mmCIF file of N, CA, C and O in Angstrom:
data_model
loop_
_atom_site.group_PDB
_atom_site.id
_atom_site.type_symbol
_atom_site.label_atom_id
_atom_site.label_comp_id
_atom_site.label_asym_id
_atom_site.label_seq_id
_atom_site.Cartn_x
_atom_site.Cartn_y
_atom_site.Cartn_z
ATOM 1 N N MET A 30 65.080 164.226 173.784
ATOM 2 C CA MET A 30 64.341 163.078 173.292
ATOM 3 C C MET A 30 64.201 163.172 171.772
ATOM 4 O O MET A 30 64.445 162.202 171.088
ATOM 5 N N LYS A 31 63.799 164.361 171.294
ATOM 6 C CA LYS A 31 63.626 164.522 169.855
ATOM 7 C C LYS A 31 64.960 164.367 169.130
ATOM 8 O O LYS A 31 65.009 163.844 168.032
ATOM 9 N N ARG A 32 66.034 164.814 169.771
ATOM 10 C CA ARG A 32 67.352 164.684 169.150
ATOM 11 C C ARG A 32 67.752 163.226 168.992
ATOM 12 O O ARG A 32 68.335 162.845 167.993
ATOM 13 N N LEU A 33 67.444 162.390 170.016
ATOM 14 C CA LEU A 33 67.778 160.972 169.926
ATOM 15 C C LEU A 33 66.991 160.299 168.814
ATOM 16 O O LEU A 33 67.542 159.535 168.032
ATOM 17 N N ILE A 34 65.713 160.626 168.712
ATOM 18 C CA ILE A 34 64.873 160.036 167.665
ATOM 19 C C ILE A 34 65.390 160.448 166.295
ATOM 20 O O ILE A 34 65.506 159.633 165.391
ATOM 21 N N ALA A 35 65.724 161.720 166.167
ATOM 22 C CA ALA A 35 66.266 162.198 164.897
ATOM 23 C C ALA A 35 67.595 161.527 164.588
ATOM 24 O O ALA A 35 67.874 161.165 163.446
ATOM 25 N N ALA A 36 68.423 161.300 165.622
ATOM 26 C CA ALA A 36 69.715 160.637 165.419
ATOM 27 C C ALA A 36 69.526 159.198 164.966
ATOM 28 O O ALA A 36 70.243 158.711 164.089
ATOM 29 N N LEU A 37 68.559 158.486 165.555
ATOM 30 C CA LEU A 37 68.292 157.109 165.131
ATOM 31 C C LEU A 37 67.808 157.057 163.689
ATOM 32 O O LEU A 37 68.254 156.228 162.904
ATOM 33 N N ALA A 38 66.899 157.954 163.330
ATOM 34 C CA ALA A 38 66.409 157.994 161.949
ATOM 35 C C ALA A 38 67.546 158.341 160.998
ATOM 36 O O ALA A 38 67.681 157.748 159.924
ATOM 37 N N PHE A 39 68.392 159.287 161.393
ATOM 38 C CA PHE A 39 69.532 159.690 160.577
ATOM 39 C C PHE A 39 70.509 158.533 160.396
ATOM 40 O O PHE A 39 71.058 158.334 159.315
ATOM 41 N N ALA A 40 70.695 157.718 161.458
ATOM 42 C CA ALA A 40 71.602 156.567 161.371
ATOM 43 C C ALA A 40 71.105 155.552 160.350
ATOM 44 O O ALA A 40 71.892 154.972 159.603
ATOM 45 N N VAL A 41 69.790 155.346 160.305
ATOM 46 C CA VAL A 41 69.225 154.421 159.319
ATOM 47 C C VAL A 41 69.476 154.940 157.912
ATOM 48 O O VAL A 41 69.897 154.205 157.022
ATOM 49 N N VAL A 42 69.248 156.226 157.707
ATOM 50 C CA VAL A 42 69.453 156.819 156.384
ATOM 51 C C VAL A 42 70.933 156.775 156.005
ATOM 52 O O VAL A 42 71.288 156.427 154.888
ATOM 53 N N LEU A 43 71.820 157.112 156.940
ATOM 54 C CA LEU A 43 73.258 157.101 156.650
ATOM 55 C C LEU A 43 73.771 155.705 156.326
ATOM 56 O O LEU A 43 74.639 155.532 155.486
ATOM 57 N N SER A 44 73.217 154.709 157.009
ATOM 58 C CA SER A 44 73.696 153.350 156.757
ATOM 59 C C SER A 44 73.359 152.898 155.346
ATOM 60 O O SER A 44 73.948 151.958 154.831
ATOM 61 N N ALA A 45 72.440 153.599 154.696
ATOM 62 C CA ALA A 45 72.067 153.254 153.336
ATOM 63 C C ALA A 45 72.668 154.211 152.314
ATOM 64 O O ALA A 45 72.420 154.084 151.131
ATOM 65 N N GLY A 46 73.466 155.153 152.723
ATOM 66 C CA GLY A 46 73.952 156.189 151.825
ATOM 67 C C GLY A 46 75.182 155.810 151.034
ATOM 68 O O GLY A 46 76.198 156.471 151.102
ATOM 69 N N ARG A 47 75.110 154.781 150.237
ATOM 70 C CA ARG A 47 76.242 154.334 149.441
ATOM 71 C C ARG A 47 76.226 154.885 148.025
ATOM 72 O O ARG A 47 77.067 154.552 147.228
ATOM 73 N N GLY A 48 75.243 155.717 147.696
ATOM 74 C CA GLY A 48 75.184 156.267 146.342
ATOM 75 C C GLY A 48 74.289 155.448 145.439
ATOM 76 O O GLY A 48 73.742 154.428 145.823
ATOM 77 N N GLN A 49 74.150 155.893 144.212
ATOM 78 C CA GLN A 49 73.293 155.237 143.244
ATOM 79 C C GLN A 49 74.097 154.274 142.382
ATOM 80 O O GLN A 49 74.436 154.559 141.248
ATOM 81 N N THR A 50 74.403 153.123 142.910
ATOM 82 C CA THR A 50 75.185 152.130 142.187
ATOM 83 C C THR A 50 74.635 150.742 142.441
ATOM 84 O O THR A 50 74.062 150.505 143.485
ATOM 85 N N ASP A 51 74.787 149.869 141.483
ATOM 86 C CA ASP A 51 74.364 148.488 141.657
ATOM 87 C C ASP A 51 75.547 147.570 141.912
ATOM 88 O O ASP A 51 75.424 146.358 141.865
ATOM 89 N N GLU A 52 76.710 148.150 142.161
ATOM 90 C CA GLU A 52 77.882 147.336 142.431
ATOM 91 C C GLU A 52 77.739 146.633 143.767
ATOM 92 O O GLU A 52 77.178 147.169 144.708
ATOM 93 N N ILE A 53 78.296 145.433 143.844
ATOM 94 C CA ILE A 53 78.309 144.703 145.098
ATOM 95 C C ILE A 53 79.369 145.339 145.989
ATOM 96 O O ILE A 53 80.432 145.736 145.532
ATOM 97 N N LEU A 54 79.054 145.464 147.263
ATOM 98 C CA LEU A 54 79.998 146.081 148.193
ATOM 99 C C LEU A 54 81.293 145.281 148.262
ATOM 100 O O LEU A 54 81.258 144.057 148.353
ATOM 101 N N PRO A 55 82.451 145.956 148.241
ATOM 102 C CA PRO A 55 83.732 145.252 148.249
ATOM 103 C C PRO A 55 84.105 144.662 149.596
ATOM 104 O O PRO A 55 84.955 143.811 149.684
ATOM 105 N N ARG A 56 83.473 145.090 150.682
ATOM 106 C CA ARG A 56 83.803 144.570 151.999
ATOM 107 C C ARG A 56 82.536 144.100 152.693
ATOM 108 O O ARG A 56 81.429 144.515 152.350
ATOM 109 N N PRO A 57 82.674 143.265 153.684
ATOM 110 C CA PRO A 57 81.484 142.741 154.361
ATOM 111 C C PRO A 57 80.720 143.830 155.108
ATOM 112 O O PRO A 57 81.298 144.791 155.595
ATOM 113 N N VAL A 58 79.413 143.669 155.180
ATOM 114 C CA VAL A 58 78.549 144.587 155.903
ATOM 115 C C VAL A 58 78.738 144.319 157.399
ATOM 116 O O VAL A 58 78.764 143.165 157.818
ATOM 117 N N PRO A 59 78.861 145.352 158.223
ATOM 118 C CA PRO A 59 79.155 145.142 159.640
ATOM 119 C C PRO A 59 77.948 144.769 160.506
ATOM 120 O O PRO A 59 78.009 144.875 161.719
ATOM 121 N N PHE A 60 76.849 144.359 159.887
ATOM 122 C CA PHE A 60 75.686 143.920 160.644
ATOM 123 C C PHE A 60 74.982 142.821 159.866
ATOM 124 O O PHE A 60 75.249 142.606 158.690
ATOM 125 N N ASP A 61 74.085 142.107 160.544
ATOM 126 C CA ASP A 61 73.338 141.036 159.909
ATOM 127 C C ASP A 61 71.983 140.909 160.602
ATOM 128 O O ASP A 61 71.727 141.547 161.619
ATOM 129 N N VAL A 62 71.135 140.061 160.069
ATOM 130 C CA VAL A 62 69.817 139.821 160.641
ATOM 131 C C VAL A 62 69.991 139.376 162.098
ATOM 132 O O VAL A 62 70.851 138.563 162.414
ATOM 133 N N GLY A 63 69.188 139.945 162.972
ATOM 134 C CA GLY A 63 69.251 139.614 164.382
ATOM 135 C C GLY A 63 70.016 140.633 165.220
ATOM 136 O O GLY A 63 69.904 140.646 166.439
ATOM 137 N N GLU A 64 70.789 141.510 164.563
ATOM 138 C CA GLU A 64 71.532 142.540 165.312
ATOM 139 C C GLU A 64 70.525 143.515 165.923
ATOM 140 O O GLU A 64 69.530 143.889 165.303
ATOM 141 N N LYS A 65 70.805 143.929 167.158
ATOM 142 C CA LYS A 65 69.872 144.795 167.867
ATOM 143 C C LYS A 65 70.650 145.771 168.759
ATOM 144 O O LYS A 65 71.539 145.368 169.487
ATOM 145 N N LEU A 66 70.296 147.052 168.666
ATOM 146 C CA LEU A 66 70.866 148.084 169.524
ATOM 147 C C LEU A 66 69.762 148.582 170.444
ATOM 148 O O LEU A 66 68.678 148.940 169.986
ATOM 149 N N THR A 67 70.030 148.590 171.745
ATOM 150 C CA THR A 67 69.046 149.059 172.719
ATOM 151 C C THR A 67 69.687 150.154 173.562
ATOM 152 O O THR A 67 70.786 149.973 174.090
ATOM 153 N N TYR A 68 68.994 151.279 173.670
ATOM 154 C CA TYR A 68 69.495 152.425 174.418
ATOM 155 C C TYR A 68 68.502 152.821 175.499
ATOM 156 O O TYR A 68 67.298 152.808 175.273
ATOM 157 N N ALA A 69 69.020 153.178 176.665
ATOM 158 C CA ALA A 69 68.198 153.775 177.712
ATOM 159 C C ALA A 69 68.302 155.286 177.534
ATOM 160 O O ALA A 69 69.394 155.830 177.389
ATOM 161 N N ILE A 70 67.174 155.948 177.528
ATOM 162 C CA ILE A 70 67.139 157.402 177.394
ATOM 163 C C ILE A 70 66.929 157.962 178.792
ATOM 164 O O ILE A 70 65.936 157.654 179.451
ATOM 165 N N ARG A 71 67.878 158.756 179.247
ATOM 166 C CA ARG A 71 67.822 159.267 180.616
ATOM 167 C C ARG A 71 67.773 160.794 180.625
ATOM 168 O O ARG A 71 68.380 161.449 179.789
ATOM 169 N N TYR A 72 67.044 161.298 181.608
ATOM 170 C CA TYR A 72 67.010 162.733 181.866
ATOM 171 C C TYR A 72 67.318 162.907 183.350
ATOM 172 O O TYR A 72 66.505 162.555 184.193
ATOM 173 N N LYS A 73 68.521 163.373 183.633
ATOM 174 C CA LYS A 73 69.042 163.471 185.002
ATOM 175 C C LYS A 73 68.996 162.089 185.643
ATOM 176 O O LYS A 73 69.654 161.181 185.165
ATOM 177 N N PHE A 74 68.217 161.892 186.689
ATOM 178 C CA PHE A 74 68.177 160.593 187.351
ATOM 179 C C PHE A 74 67.002 159.721 186.897
ATOM 180 O O PHE A 74 66.865 158.587 187.335
ATOM 181 N N LEU A 75 66.163 160.224 186.007
ATOM 182 C CA LEU A 75 65.003 159.472 185.519
ATOM 183 C C LEU A 75 65.307 158.747 184.213
ATOM 184 O O LEU A 75 65.960 159.301 183.333
ATOM 185 N N THR A 76 64.812 157.543 184.096
ATOM 186 C CA THR A 76 64.837 156.868 182.800
ATOM 187 C C THR A 76 63.616 157.363 182.043
ATOM 188 O O THR A 76 62.476 157.065 182.409
ATOM 189 N N ALA A 77 63.850 158.139 181.001
ATOM 190 C CA ALA A 77 62.768 158.778 180.262
ATOM 191 C C ALA A 77 62.168 157.856 179.205
ATOM 192 O O ALA A 77 61.048 158.045 178.770
ATOM 193 N N GLY A 78 62.933 156.870 178.758
ATOM 194 C CA GLY A 78 62.418 155.965 177.735
ATOM 195 C C GLY A 78 63.487 155.012 177.255
ATOM 196 O O GLY A 78 64.555 154.891 177.850
ATOM 197 N N ARG A 79 63.161 154.346 176.160
ATOM 198 C CA ARG A 79 64.123 153.433 175.548
ATOM 199 C C ARG A 79 64.006 153.552 174.036
ATOM 200 O O ARG A 79 62.952 153.903 173.501
ATOM 201 N N ALA A 80 65.105 153.267 173.373
ATOM 202 C CA ALA A 80 65.140 153.274 171.913
ATOM 203 C C ALA A 80 65.781 151.976 171.453
ATOM 204 O O ALA A 80 66.784 151.534 172.016
ATOM 205 N N VAL A 81 65.183 151.353 170.458
ATOM 206 C CA VAL A 81 65.666 150.070 169.942
ATOM 207 C C VAL A 81 65.736 150.146 168.426
ATOM 208 O O VAL A 81 64.804 150.621 167.772
ATOM 209 N N MET A 82 66.845 149.693 167.868
ATOM 210 C CA MET A 82 66.996 149.570 166.418
ATOM 211 C C MET A 82 67.395 148.120 166.147
ATOM 212 O O MET A 82 68.339 147.610 166.745
ATOM 213 N N GLU A 83 66.674 147.459 165.237
ATOM 214 C CA GLU A 83 66.916 146.038 164.998
ATOM 215 C C GLU A 83 66.839 145.693 163.515
ATOM 216 O O GLU A 83 65.963 146.188 162.809
ATOM 217 N N VAL A 84 67.763 144.852 163.069
ATOM 218 C CA VAL A 84 67.696 144.266 161.728
ATOM 219 C C VAL A 84 66.855 143.010 161.893
ATOM 220 O O VAL A 84 67.340 141.982 162.364
ATOM 221 N N LYS A 85 65.568 143.099 161.548
ATOM 222 C CA LYS A 85 64.608 142.026 161.827
ATOM 223 C C LYS A 85 64.750 140.819 160.915
ATOM 224 O O LYS A 85 64.694 139.691 161.372
ATOM 225 N N ASP A 86 64.893 141.080 159.605
ATOM 226 C CA ASP A 86 64.821 139.976 158.646
ATOM 227 C C ASP A 86 65.306 140.473 157.290
ATOM 228 O O ASP A 86 65.625 141.639 157.120
ATOM 229 N N THR A 87 65.351 139.570 156.326
ATOM 230 C CA THR A 87 65.532 139.968 154.931
ATOM 231 C C THR A 87 64.234 139.638 154.207
ATOM 232 O O THR A 87 63.604 138.612 154.463
ATOM 233 N N VAL A 88 63.816 140.545 153.331
ATOM 234 C CA VAL A 88 62.565 140.391 152.600
ATOM 235 C C VAL A 88 62.802 140.729 151.139
ATOM 236 O O VAL A 88 63.790 141.368 150.789
ATOM 237 N N ASP A 89 61.875 140.303 150.285
ATOM 238 C CA ASP A 89 61.948 140.637 148.868
ATOM 239 C C ASP A 89 61.316 142.013 148.660
ATOM 240 O O ASP A 89 60.219 142.285 149.130
ATOM 241 N N CYS A 90 62.019 142.880 147.947
ATOM 242 C CA CYS A 90 61.526 144.232 147.670
ATOM 243 C C CYS A 90 61.789 144.535 146.197
ATOM 244 O O CYS A 90 62.931 144.804 145.811
ATOM 245 N N ASP A 91 60.769 144.431 145.382
ATOM 246 C CA ASP A 91 60.884 144.687 143.941
ATOM 247 C C ASP A 91 61.983 143.825 143.302
ATOM 248 O O ASP A 91 62.770 144.316 142.491
ATOM 249 N N GLY A 92 62.055 142.570 143.677
ATOM 250 C CA GLY A 92 63.020 141.649 143.094
ATOM 251 C C GLY A 92 64.402 141.674 143.729
ATOM 252 O O GLY A 92 65.276 140.918 143.338
ATOM 253 N N SER A 93 64.614 142.527 144.701
ATOM 254 C CA SER A 93 65.896 142.593 145.392
ATOM 255 C C SER A 93 65.727 142.122 146.831
ATOM 256 O O SER A 93 64.699 142.350 147.457
ATOM 257 N N LYS A 94 66.767 141.500 147.356
ATOM 258 C CA LYS A 94 66.766 141.090 148.752
ATOM 259 C C LYS A 94 67.123 142.315 149.592
ATOM 260 O O LYS A 94 68.103 142.999 149.325
ATOM 261 N N CYS A 95 66.292 142.604 150.610
ATOM 262 C CA CYS A 95 66.489 143.796 151.433
ATOM 263 C C CYS A 95 66.449 143.449 152.917
ATOM 264 O O CYS A 95 65.735 142.545 153.341
ATOM 265 N N TYR A 96 67.234 144.222 153.691
ATOM 266 C CA TYR A 96 67.152 144.137 155.146
ATOM 267 C C TYR A 96 65.912 144.889 155.607
ATOM 268 O O TYR A 96 65.628 145.986 155.125
ATOM 269 N N LEU A 97 65.181 144.311 156.536
ATOM 270 C CA LEU A 97 64.063 144.973 157.186
ATOM 271 C C LEU A 97 64.594 145.523 158.508
ATOM 272 O O LEU A 97 64.988 144.765 159.388
ATOM 273 N N ILE A 98 64.657 146.846 158.622
ATOM 274 C CA ILE A 98 65.193 147.491 159.810
ATOM 275 C C ILE A 98 64.072 148.268 160.484
ATOM 276 O O ILE A 98 63.399 149.083 159.851
ATOM 277 N N ILE A 99 63.875 147.997 161.773
ATOM 278 C CA ILE A 99 62.819 148.656 162.537
ATOM 279 C C ILE A 99 63.437 149.361 163.738
ATOM 280 O O ILE A 99 64.243 148.771 164.462
ATOM 281 N N SER A 100 63.071 150.612 163.929
ATOM 282 C CA SER A 100 63.527 151.397 165.070
ATOM 283 C C SER A 100 62.321 151.903 165.832
ATOM 284 O O SER A 100 61.322 152.301 165.227
ATOM 285 N N GLU A 101 62.423 151.889 167.160
ATOM 286 C CA GLU A 101 61.334 152.379 167.992
ATOM 287 C C GLU A 101 61.908 153.207 169.136
ATOM 288 O O GLU A 101 62.965 152.888 169.662
ATOM 289 N N ALA A 102 61.209 154.254 169.511
ATOM 290 C CA ALA A 102 61.532 155.051 170.688
ATOM 291 C C ALA A 102 60.242 155.204 171.483
ATOM 292 O O ALA A 102 59.214 155.621 170.945
ATOM 293 N N ILE A 103 60.300 154.812 172.753
ATOM 294 C CA ILE A 103 59.111 154.827 173.603
ATOM 295 C C ILE A 103 59.465 155.451 174.942
ATOM 296 O O ILE A 103 60.455 155.068 175.571
ATOM 297 N N SER A 104 58.650 156.397 175.381
ATOM 298 C CA SER A 104 58.863 157.008 176.690
ATOM 299 C C SER A 104 58.297 156.100 177.778
ATOM 300 O O SER A 104 57.403 155.290 177.531
ATOM 301 N N THR A 105 58.831 156.231 178.988
ATOM 302 C CA THR A 105 58.386 155.419 180.120
ATOM 303 C C THR A 105 57.729 156.318 181.167
ATOM 304 O O THR A 105 57.858 157.536 181.136
ATOM 305 N N MET A 106 57.026 155.694 182.083
ATOM 306 C CA MET A 106 56.430 156.431 183.202
ATOM 307 C C MET A 106 57.545 156.794 184.165
ATOM 308 O O MET A 106 58.478 156.033 184.305
ATOM 309 N N PRO A 107 57.545 157.868 184.835
ATOM 310 C CA PRO A 107 56.538 158.923 184.854
ATOM 311 C C PRO A 107 56.749 159.972 183.762
ATOM 312 O O PRO A 107 55.964 160.899 183.627
ATOM 313 N N PHE A 108 57.806 159.811 182.962
ATOM 314 C CA PHE A 108 58.112 160.798 181.933
ATOM 315 C C PHE A 108 56.964 160.943 180.937
ATOM 316 O O PHE A 108 56.713 162.027 180.426
ATOM 317 N N SER A 109 56.253 159.859 180.659
ATOM 318 C CA SER A 109 55.136 159.895 179.702
ATOM 319 C C SER A 109 54.006 160.823 180.145
ATOM 320 O O SER A 109 53.223 161.287 179.323
ATOM 321 N N LEU A 110 53.923 161.081 181.436
ATOM 322 C CA LEU A 110 52.893 162.001 181.924
ATOM 323 C C LEU A 110 53.131 163.415 181.404
ATOM 324 O O LEU A 110 52.191 164.182 181.206
ATOM 325 N N PHE A 111 54.399 163.771 181.160
ATOM 326 C CA PHE A 111 54.753 165.109 180.689
ATOM 327 C C PHE A 111 54.964 165.169 179.183
ATOM 328 O O PHE A 111 54.632 166.143 178.540
ATOM 329 N N PHE A 112 55.560 164.103 178.648
ATOM 330 C CA PHE A 112 55.887 164.096 177.215
ATOM 331 C C PHE A 112 55.903 162.649 176.721
ATOM 332 O O PHE A 112 56.886 161.941 176.878
ATOM 333 N N GLU A 113 54.801 162.212 176.140
ATOM 334 C CA GLU A 113 54.704 160.831 175.674
ATOM 335 C C GLU A 113 55.300 160.694 174.274
ATOM 336 O O GLU A 113 55.037 161.502 173.395
ATOM 337 N N VAL A 114 56.100 159.670 174.095
ATOM 338 C CA VAL A 114 56.726 159.384 172.805
ATOM 339 C C VAL A 114 56.470 157.929 172.443
ATOM 340 O O VAL A 114 56.689 157.027 173.258
ATOM 341 N N LYS A 115 55.977 157.703 171.240
ATOM 342 C CA LYS A 115 55.825 156.354 170.666
ATOM 343 C C LYS A 115 56.144 156.489 169.185
ATOM 344 O O LYS A 115 55.253 156.599 168.352
ATOM 345 N N ASP A 116 57.426 156.513 168.871
ATOM 346 C CA ASP A 116 57.877 156.713 167.495
ATOM 347 C C ASP A 116 58.388 155.408 166.909
ATOM 348 O O ASP A 116 58.954 154.577 167.619
ATOM 349 N N SER A 117 58.211 155.249 165.595
ATOM 350 C CA SER A 117 58.752 154.070 164.925
ATOM 351 C C SER A 117 59.245 154.458 163.531
ATOM 352 O O SER A 117 58.719 155.363 162.898
ATOM 353 N N VAL A 118 60.286 153.755 163.103
ATOM 354 C CA VAL A 118 60.864 153.957 161.779
ATOM 355 C C VAL A 118 60.991 152.578 161.143
ATOM 356 O O VAL A 118 61.500 151.642 161.756
ATOM 357 N N PHE A 119 60.514 152.460 159.911
ATOM 358 C CA PHE A 119 60.523 151.217 159.151
ATOM 359 C C PHE A 119 61.340 151.469 157.891
ATOM 360 O O PHE A 119 61.073 152.419 157.166
ATOM 361 N N SER A 120 62.347 150.649 157.658
ATOM 362 C CA SER A 120 63.214 150.878 156.501
ATOM 363 C C SER A 120 63.557 149.558 155.822
ATOM 364 O O SER A 120 63.770 148.538 156.480
ATOM 365 N N LEU A 121 63.607 149.595 154.481
ATOM 366 C CA LEU A 121 64.094 148.471 153.695
ATOM 367 C C LEU A 121 65.373 148.914 153.002
ATOM 368 O O LEU A 121 65.382 149.932 152.298
ATOM 369 N N MET A 122 66.462 148.163 153.200
ATOM 370 C CA MET A 122 67.771 148.506 152.663
ATOM 371 C C MET A 122 68.291 147.343 151.821
ATOM 372 O O MET A 122 68.324 146.208 152.289
ATOM 373 N N ASP A 123 68.671 147.629 150.585
ATOM 374 C CA ASP A 123 69.184 146.607 149.675
ATOM 375 C C ASP A 123 70.408 145.918 150.288
ATOM 376 O O ASP A 123 71.330 146.576 150.759
ATOM 377 N N VAL A 124 70.405 144.593 150.297
ATOM 378 C CA VAL A 124 71.490 143.810 150.907
ATOM 379 C C VAL A 124 72.802 143.997 150.153
ATOM 380 O O VAL A 124 73.865 144.072 150.767
ATOM 381 N N ARG A 125 72.750 144.102 148.831
ATOM 382 C CA ARG A 125 73.989 144.204 148.036
ATOM 383 C C ARG A 125 74.582 145.605 148.020
ATOM 384 O O ARG A 125 75.786 145.787 148.141
ATOM 385 N N THR A 126 73.744 146.621 147.863
ATOM 386 C CA THR A 126 74.249 147.985 147.664
ATOM 387 C C THR A 126 74.060 148.885 148.884
ATOM 388 O O THR A 126 74.600 149.983 148.915
ATOM 389 N N LEU A 127 73.264 148.455 149.841
ATOM 390 C CA LEU A 127 72.893 149.228 151.033
ATOM 391 C C LEU A 127 72.119 150.499 150.702
ATOM 392 O O LEU A 127 72.062 151.430 151.485
ATOM 393 N N GLU A 128 71.485 150.538 149.541
ATOM 394 C CA GLU A 128 70.617 151.657 149.185
ATOM 395 C C GLU A 128 69.266 151.498 149.871
ATOM 396 O O GLU A 128 68.756 150.393 150.000
ATOM 397 N N THR A 129 68.688 152.606 150.279
ATOM 398 C CA THR A 129 67.362 152.582 150.867
ATOM 399 C C THR A 129 66.332 152.338 149.768
ATOM 400 O O THR A 129 66.311 153.036 148.772
ATOM 401 N N ARG A 130 65.481 151.332 149.966
ATOM 402 C CA ARG A 130 64.418 151.028 148.997
ATOM 403 C C ARG A 130 63.068 151.556 149.474
ATOM 404 O O ARG A 130 62.195 151.843 148.680
ATOM 405 N N HIS A 131 62.911 151.646 150.795
ATOM 406 C CA HIS A 131 61.652 152.137 151.356
ATOM 407 C C HIS A 131 61.952 152.694 152.746
ATOM 408 O O HIS A 131 62.778 152.162 153.471
ATOM 409 N N PHE A 132 61.248 153.778 153.108
ATOM 410 C CA PHE A 132 61.452 154.409 154.409
ATOM 411 C C PHE A 132 60.143 154.997 154.886
ATOM 412 O O PHE A 132 59.474 155.730 154.151
ATOM 413 N N GLU A 133 59.740 154.646 156.108
ATOM 414 C CA GLU A 133 58.530 155.208 156.726
ATOM 415 C C GLU A 133 58.883 155.654 158.143
ATOM 416 O O GLU A 133 59.551 154.923 158.863
ATOM 417 N N LYS A 134 58.401 156.821 158.513
ATOM 418 C CA LYS A 134 58.613 157.314 159.875
ATOM 419 C C LYS A 134 57.272 157.706 160.462
ATOM 420 O O LYS A 134 56.533 158.499 159.861
ATOM 421 N N HIS A 135 56.951 157.144 161.610
ATOM 422 C CA HIS A 135 55.685 157.424 162.301
ATOM 423 C C HIS A 135 56.021 158.043 163.649
ATOM 424 O O HIS A 135 56.585 157.362 164.517
ATOM 425 N N LEU A 136 55.674 159.316 163.821
ATOM 426 C CA LEU A 136 55.964 160.026 165.060
ATOM 427 C C LEU A 136 54.686 160.212 165.855
ATOM 428 O O LEU A 136 53.659 160.650 165.313
ATOM 429 N N ARG A 137 54.758 159.880 167.110
ATOM 430 C CA ARG A 137 53.651 160.143 168.033
ATOM 431 C C ARG A 137 54.260 160.787 169.271
ATOM 432 O O ARG A 137 54.766 160.097 170.145
ATOM 433 N N GLU A 138 54.252 162.104 169.270
ATOM 434 C CA GLU A 138 54.873 162.852 170.365
ATOM 435 C C GLU A 138 53.907 163.890 170.878
ATOM 436 O O GLU A 138 53.092 164.390 170.185
#
């Protein structure tokens, strides 16, 4: 479970790892507002939880247009009785350069 959460957070950071440049990307970005990834987290035959990553909107961030990306991982019953997870990651990524402008991670495990 912790590995999946770390992988989702790492994916958000990697998607913004274009370096320190203000150049416009030469190719189109492979995602847009409204894109959503949903994963079922399973442990043997039990569904232990779900993880969702979504490009919610574009917002203004210090004069730049940024993608608002929200990721959540939540455990389900009966798995929550043993190990409850309610994690969220909030990220703002510059639309032109894909640089991370803001990143927050809230873990509740």
